[in-house]
Tab-separated table of C-alpha atoms in Angstrom:
chain	number	residue	atom	x	y	z
A	1	UNK	CA	121.825	84.491	92.437
A	2	UNK	CA	118.673	82.317	92.400
A	3	UNK	CA	118.643	82.755	88.621
A	4	UNK	CA	117.694	86.435	88.827
A	5	UNK	CA	120.641	87.340	86.594
A	6	UNK	CA	118.786	85.829	83.656
A	7	UNK	CA	115.973	88.378	83.865
A	8	UNK	CA	115.843	92.056	82.933
A	9	UNK	CA	115.389	95.024	85.265
A	10	UNK	CA	111.800	95.377	84.030
A	11	UNK	CA	111.078	91.734	84.840
A	12	UNK	CA	112.521	92.031	88.338
A	13	UNK	CA	111.224	95.416	89.437
A	14	UNK	CA	108.128	96.223	87.302
A	15	UNK	CA	108.986	99.962	86.976
A	16	UNK	CA	105.389	101.065	86.297
A	17	UNK	CA	104.089	99.356	89.451
A	18	UNK	CA	107.112	100.639	91.400
A	19	UNK	CA	106.200	104.178	90.316
A	20	UNK	CA	102.615	103.552	91.423
A	21	UNK	CA	103.745	102.408	94.875
A	22	UNK	CA	106.050	105.419	95.206
A	23	UNK	CA	103.075	107.632	94.336
A	24	UNK	CA	100.981	105.901	97.012
A	25	UNK	CA	103.775	106.514	99.540
A	26	UNK	CA	103.968	110.203	98.557
A	27	UNK	CA	100.178	110.622	98.824
A	28	UNK	CA	100.213	108.910	102.235
A	29	UNK	CA	102.951	111.197	103.564
A	30	UNK	CA	101.053	114.246	102.294
A	31	UNK	CA	97.726	113.107	103.776
A	32	UNK	CA	99.091	112.232	107.235
A	33	UNK	CA	101.403	115.270	107.232
A	34	UNK	CA	100.486	118.650	105.706
A	35	UNK	CA	96.876	117.724	104.874
A	36	UNK	CA	96.155	116.568	108.431
A	37	UNK	CA	96.749	120.153	109.619
A	38	UNK	CA	93.700	121.262	107.624
A	39	UNK	CA	91.395	118.559	109.002
A	40	UNK	CA	89.505	119.231	112.223
A	41	UNK	CA	90.574	117.004	115.124
A	42	UNK	CA	93.171	115.263	112.952
A	43	UNK	CA	96.432	114.300	114.572
A	44	UNK	CA	99.550	113.981	112.356
A	45	UNK	CA	100.973	110.501	112.016
A	46	UNK	CA	103.818	109.653	114.352
A	47	UNK	CA	107.238	108.701	113.037
A	48	UNK	CA	106.558	105.087	114.046
A	49	UNK	CA	103.313	105.043	112.063
A	50	UNK	CA	105.029	106.433	108.977
A	51	UNK	CA	107.810	103.855	109.221
A	52	UNK	CA	105.342	100.978	109.607
A	53	UNK	CA	103.228	102.093	106.654
A	54	UNK	CA	106.218	102.582	104.333
A	55	UNK	CA	107.692	99.213	105.357
A	56	UNK	CA	104.306	97.548	104.801
A	57	UNK	CA	104.042	99.160	101.382
A	58	UNK	CA	107.570	98.039	100.480
A	59	UNK	CA	106.889	94.467	101.648
A	60	UNK	CA	103.692	94.287	99.611
A	61	UNK	CA	105.435	95.681	96.522
A	62	UNK	CA	108.343	93.211	96.779
A	63	UNK	CA	105.913	90.315	97.151
A	64	UNK	CA	103.500	91.301	94.386
A	65	UNK	CA	105.618	93.138	91.809
A	66	UNK	CA	109.272	92.883	92.842
A	67	UNK	CA	111.758	90.001	92.832
A	68	UNK	CA	109.666	87.793	95.129
A	69	UNK	CA	106.851	87.915	92.601
A	70	UNK	CA	109.170	86.623	89.867
A	71	UNK	CA	110.742	84.007	92.129
A	72	UNK	CA	107.242	82.921	93.125
A	73	UNK	CA	106.644	81.973	89.487
A	74	UNK	CA	109.682	79.720	89.265
A	75	UNK	CA	109.684	78.057	92.712
A	76	UNK	CA	106.693	77.133	94.853
A	77	UNK	CA	108.603	77.815	98.069
A	78	UNK	CA	109.067	81.459	97.034
A	79	UNK	CA	105.407	81.609	96.042
A	80	UNK	CA	104.438	80.715	99.604
A	81	UNK	CA	106.855	83.276	101.054
A	82	UNK	CA	105.289	85.860	98.734
A	83	UNK	CA	101.807	84.898	99.970
A	84	UNK	CA	102.915	85.165	103.598
A	85	UNK	CA	104.462	88.600	103.009
A	86	UNK	CA	101.381	89.820	101.138
A	87	UNK	CA	98.684	88.708	103.568
A	88	UNK	CA	100.309	88.080	106.952
A	89	UNK	CA	103.092	90.696	107.120
A	90	UNK	CA	102.083	93.701	104.990
A	91	UNK	CA	98.423	94.184	106.133
A	92	UNK	CA	99.108	94.698	109.868
A	93	UNK	CA	101.953	97.112	109.070
A	94	UNK	CA	99.733	99.128	106.741
A	95	UNK	CA	96.884	99.151	109.251
A	96	UNK	CA	99.087	100.265	112.143
A	97	UNK	CA	100.504	103.025	109.943
A	98	UNK	CA	97.177	104.850	109.559
A	99	UNK	CA	96.233	107.490	112.160
A	100	UNK	CA	92.810	107.293	113.827
A	101	UNK	CA	91.350	110.177	111.835
A	102	UNK	CA	92.171	108.424	108.555
A	103	UNK	CA	90.451	105.263	109.767
A	104	UNK	CA	87.385	107.300	110.719
A	105	UNK	CA	87.287	108.857	107.241
A	106	UNK	CA	87.574	105.411	105.635
A	107	UNK	CA	84.724	104.064	107.788
A	108	UNK	CA	82.572	107.083	106.830
A	109	UNK	CA	83.144	106.454	103.111
A	110	UNK	CA	82.349	102.736	103.327
A	111	UNK	CA	78.836	101.294	103.763
A	112	UNK	CA	80.009	100.140	107.178
A	113	UNK	CA	76.618	99.046	108.482
A	114	UNK	CA	75.914	96.856	105.458
A	115	UNK	CA	79.391	95.329	105.430
A	116	UNK	CA	79.952	94.994	109.170
A	117	UNK	CA	79.072	91.280	109.117
A	118	UNK	CA	82.181	90.654	106.983
A	119	UNK	CA	84.347	91.932	109.841
A	120	UNK	CA	82.768	89.533	112.347
A	121	UNK	CA	85.717	87.502	113.691
A	122	UNK	CA	84.431	84.076	112.667
A	123	UNK	CA	83.239	85.275	109.247
A	124	UNK	CA	86.540	87.077	108.575
A	125	UNK	CA	88.618	84.060	109.644
A	126	UNK	CA	86.561	81.665	107.513
A	127	UNK	CA	86.636	83.998	104.495
A	128	UNK	CA	90.385	84.556	104.444
A	129	UNK	CA	91.505	81.056	105.359
A	130	UNK	CA	88.829	79.480	103.170
A	131	UNK	CA	89.835	81.517	100.104
A	132	UNK	CA	93.521	80.897	100.815
A	133	UNK	CA	92.964	77.145	101.120
A	134	UNK	CA	90.722	77.057	98.036
A	135	UNK	CA	93.395	78.861	96.044
A	136	UNK	CA	95.906	76.125	96.849
A	137	UNK	CA	93.780	73.330	95.494
A	138	UNK	CA	95.828	72.292	92.434
A	139	UNK	CA	93.073	72.822	89.845
A	140	UNK	CA	92.231	76.271	91.233
A	141	UNK	CA	95.834	77.371	91.639
A	142	UNK	CA	96.860	76.410	88.104
A	143	UNK	CA	93.773	78.074	86.632
A	144	UNK	CA	94.373	81.320	88.526
A	145	UNK	CA	98.067	81.376	87.599
A	146	UNK	CA	97.194	81.028	83.906
A	147	UNK	CA	94.487	83.718	83.791
A	148	UNK	CA	95.826	87.193	84.515
A	149	UNK	CA	92.510	88.968	85.228
A	150	UNK	CA	91.313	86.187	87.544
A	151	UNK	CA	94.751	86.190	89.185
A	152	UNK	CA	94.613	89.903	90.011
A	153	UNK	CA	90.995	89.791	91.174
A	154	UNK	CA	91.618	86.769	93.394
A	155	UNK	CA	94.665	88.404	94.949
A	156	UNK	CA	92.691	91.613	95.549
A	157	UNK	CA	89.935	89.679	97.321
A	158	UNK	CA	92.545	87.826	99.384
A	159	UNK	CA	94.072	91.148	100.419
A	160	UNK	CA	90.690	92.591	101.433
A	161	UNK	CA	89.774	89.491	103.439
A	162	UNK	CA	93.204	89.509	105.100
A	163	UNK	CA	92.550	93.103	106.214
A	164	UNK	CA	89.165	92.019	107.601
A	165	UNK	CA	90.874	89.157	109.414
A	166	UNK	CA	93.473	91.481	110.944
A	167	UNK	CA	90.787	94.017	111.927
A	168	UNK	CA	89.673	91.853	114.861
A	169	UNK	CA	93.199	91.986	116.311
A	170	UNK	CA	94.225	95.536	115.366
A	171	UNK	CA	90.997	97.569	115.383
A	172	UNK	CA	92.364	100.998	116.424
A	173	UNK	CA	89.060	102.850	116.938
A	174	UNK	CA	88.230	103.263	120.640
A	175	UNK	CA	84.567	103.974	119.818
A	176	UNK	CA	84.214	100.762	117.789
A	177	UNK	CA	83.235	97.452	119.294
A	178	UNK	CA	86.399	95.788	120.552
A	179	UNK	CA	86.967	92.092	121.001
A	180	UNK	CA	88.024	91.056	124.501
A	181	UNK	CA	91.491	89.741	125.180
A	182	UNK	CA	90.165	86.207	125.589
A	183	UNK	CA	88.225	86.489	122.301
A	184	UNK	CA	91.348	87.651	120.477
A	185	UNK	CA	93.342	84.722	121.830
A	186	UNK	CA	90.631	82.323	120.649
A	187	UNK	CA	90.563	84.090	117.271
A	188	UNK	CA	94.317	83.631	116.857
A	189	UNK	CA	94.062	79.911	117.584
A	190	UNK	CA	91.149	79.643	115.143
A	191	UNK	CA	93.253	81.131	112.348
A	192	UNK	CA	96.181	78.866	113.164
A	193	UNK	CA	93.923	75.811	112.944
A	194	UNK	CA	92.057	76.826	109.782
A	195	UNK	CA	95.203	77.095	107.660
A	196	UNK	CA	96.616	73.760	108.825
A	197	UNK	CA	94.717	71.463	106.376
A	198	UNK	CA	95.942	73.376	103.295
A	199	UNK	CA	99.531	73.335	104.535
A	200	UNK	CA	99.211	69.648	105.425
A	201	UNK	CA	97.930	68.819	101.935
A	202	UNK	CA	100.945	70.561	100.414
A	203	UNK	CA	103.554	69.169	102.803
A	204	UNK	CA	102.456	65.521	102.776
A	205	UNK	CA	101.476	65.162	99.113
A	206	UNK	CA	103.213	62.165	97.539
A	207	UNK	CA	103.824	63.974	94.238
A	208	UNK	CA	104.025	67.516	92.836
A	209	UNK	CA	100.529	69.001	92.856
A	210	UNK	CA	100.919	72.063	90.664
A	211	UNK	CA	101.525	71.928	86.918
A	212	UNK	CA	102.731	75.535	87.119
A	213	UNK	CA	105.892	74.325	88.867
A	214	UNK	CA	106.299	70.852	87.371
A	215	UNK	CA	105.083	71.039	83.758
A	216	UNK	CA	107.476	73.134	81.604
A	217	UNK	CA	104.784	74.110	79.071
A	218	UNK	CA	102.345	75.282	81.776
A	219	UNK	CA	105.152	77.105	83.557
A	220	UNK	CA	106.112	78.993	80.395
A	221	UNK	CA	102.460	79.994	79.914
A	222	UNK	CA	102.244	81.330	83.493
A	223	UNK	CA	105.504	83.252	83.071
A	224	UNK	CA	103.886	85.399	80.358
A	225	UNK	CA	102.420	87.573	83.095
A	226	UNK	CA	105.673	88.446	84.843
A	227	UNK	CA	108.311	88.641	82.086
A	228	UNK	CA	108.559	90.797	78.989
A	229	UNK	CA	108.889	89.344	75.518
A	230	UNK	CA	108.065	85.837	74.370
A	231	UNK	CA	107.861	83.489	77.350
A	232	UNK	CA	108.380	80.489	75.070
A	233	UNK	CA	111.991	81.668	74.773
A	234	UNK	CA	112.342	80.754	78.471
A	235	UNK	CA	111.296	77.235	77.635
A	236	UNK	CA	113.845	76.973	74.833
A	237	UNK	CA	116.616	78.484	76.944
A	238	UNK	CA	116.046	76.867	80.334
A	239	UNK	CA	113.834	73.872	79.626
A	240	UNK	CA	111.447	74.578	82.494
A	241	UNK	CA	111.284	75.664	86.146
A	242	UNK	CA	113.660	72.872	87.173
A	243	UNK	CA	116.570	74.945	85.883
A	244	UNK	CA	116.006	77.491	88.687
A	245	UNK	CA	115.108	75.006	91.417
A	246	UNK	CA	118.112	74.635	93.731
A	247	UNK	CA	116.256	71.928	95.668
A	248	UNK	CA	116.352	68.320	94.546
A	249	UNK	CA	112.886	68.177	92.972
A	250	UNK	CA	109.554	69.946	92.476
A	251	UNK	CA	108.118	67.758	95.236
A	252	UNK	CA	110.749	68.909	97.739
A	253	UNK	CA	110.221	72.531	96.670
A	254	UNK	CA	106.496	72.067	97.311
A	255	UNK	CA	107.096	70.572	100.749
A	256	UNK	CA	109.475	73.374	101.727
A	257	UNK	CA	106.858	75.898	100.584
A	258	UNK	CA	104.173	74.364	102.782
A	259	UNK	CA	106.520	74.220	105.765
A	260	UNK	CA	107.627	77.828	105.271
A	261	UNK	CA	104.041	79.048	105.081
A	262	UNK	CA	103.064	77.232	108.265
A	263	UNK	CA	106.170	78.357	110.165
A	264	UNK	CA	105.741	81.989	109.099
A	265	UNK	CA	102.059	81.927	110.042
A	266	UNK	CA	102.804	80.290	113.388
A	267	UNK	CA	105.586	82.780	114.118
A	268	UNK	CA	103.424	85.802	113.318
A	269	UNK	CA	100.399	84.583	115.259
A	270	UNK	CA	102.451	83.465	118.251
A	271	UNK	CA	103.931	86.975	118.311
A	272	UNK	CA	100.396	88.400	118.121
A	273	UNK	CA	99.362	86.041	120.912
A	274	UNK	CA	102.102	87.454	123.151
A	275	UNK	CA	101.141	91.025	122.151
A	276	UNK	CA	97.425	90.453	122.849
A	277	UNK	CA	98.155	88.745	126.168
A	278	UNK	CA	100.416	91.633	127.233
A	279	UNK	CA	97.782	94.230	126.228
A	280	UNK	CA	95.093	92.271	128.041
A	281	UNK	CA	97.235	91.961	131.166
A	282	UNK	CA	98.108	95.686	131.128
A	283	UNK	CA	94.448	96.651	130.719
A	284	UNK	CA	93.389	94.431	133.595
A	285	UNK	CA	96.178	95.824	135.768
A	286	UNK	CA	95.197	99.413	134.982
A	287	UNK	CA	91.582	98.661	135.868
A	288	UNK	CA	92.697	97.142	139.178
A	289	UNK	CA	94.873	100.183	139.915
A	290	UNK	CA	91.929	102.509	139.202
A	291	UNK	CA	89.556	100.582	141.475
A	292	UNK	CA	88.753	102.907	144.445
A	293	UNK	CA	87.821	99.910	146.604
A	294	UNK	CA	90.641	97.384	146.209
A	295	UNK	CA	90.375	94.018	147.891
A	296	UNK	CA	92.711	92.856	150.649
A	297	UNK	CA	94.656	89.671	150.201
A	298	UNK	CA	92.449	88.167	152.916
A	299	UNK	CA	89.419	88.869	150.747
A	300	UNK	CA	87.789	91.749	152.683
A	301	UNK	CA	87.317	95.247	151.220
A	302	UNK	CA	89.496	98.057	152.475
A	303	UNK	CA	87.753	101.026	153.939
A	304	UNK	CA	87.935	104.041	151.615
A	305	UNK	CA	90.065	106.896	152.832
A	306	UNK	CA	88.048	109.616	154.538
């Protein structure tokens, strides 16, 4: 299916990285479970938090080291799904999976005061969306895909900036400065707008933009980083990425990738918009219910009970 049968277990699942992710999951469960009992004022993680963190970890692994990573090297549309999973789906799940005491420990370890400007909503939105858009300029994308160290570093920076971007919406610390409901709504719209030019460039391009997915020799070179053995054998056996492309052409694959990215982003942020609006409404309602001097419908204050 999708050509996966032509690749080995090692190519599909990256056993070493899988073991690393399983170790991270085990360490997480130990830290938020037994270890939390030894930390003052530390509450154990809830079942929901554990589920969200493990799912987030699994999503990130599948996108960066599992089958989606391999598929993302043979079809651009899968590359964009992998990017969406890595930076729009996994980060909020991982963030929601950490208890408050863990977040406080992380903030204590980081030079929070010096780095706080990076978490400013506008800075975070510009950083993530700017780096994401820059990455999808053809010359940058092909260079990153062909240079393993640059590839890993760029993806690490994208992940960090995605976490900073999500921080504005999901900041769990009650003592930290919180954005208002209206600010969060504006922030969501800002992110939706900032990613539009990159997606538009990809969707409406008149020809394939990326040599990684249209030039067999460049594709074989990029495949060296996700398959074992001699990647030139792929070129001799399959002739290029077109063998695996079930769409009509590299151009159509590119267009589908851009559309998928935009639809996934819109779906996630529209969901966040509904969540933020509901939280904002509930907060306002609670404040009204707690007001000891409510206002009559006619506009005059009610006399407090004696």
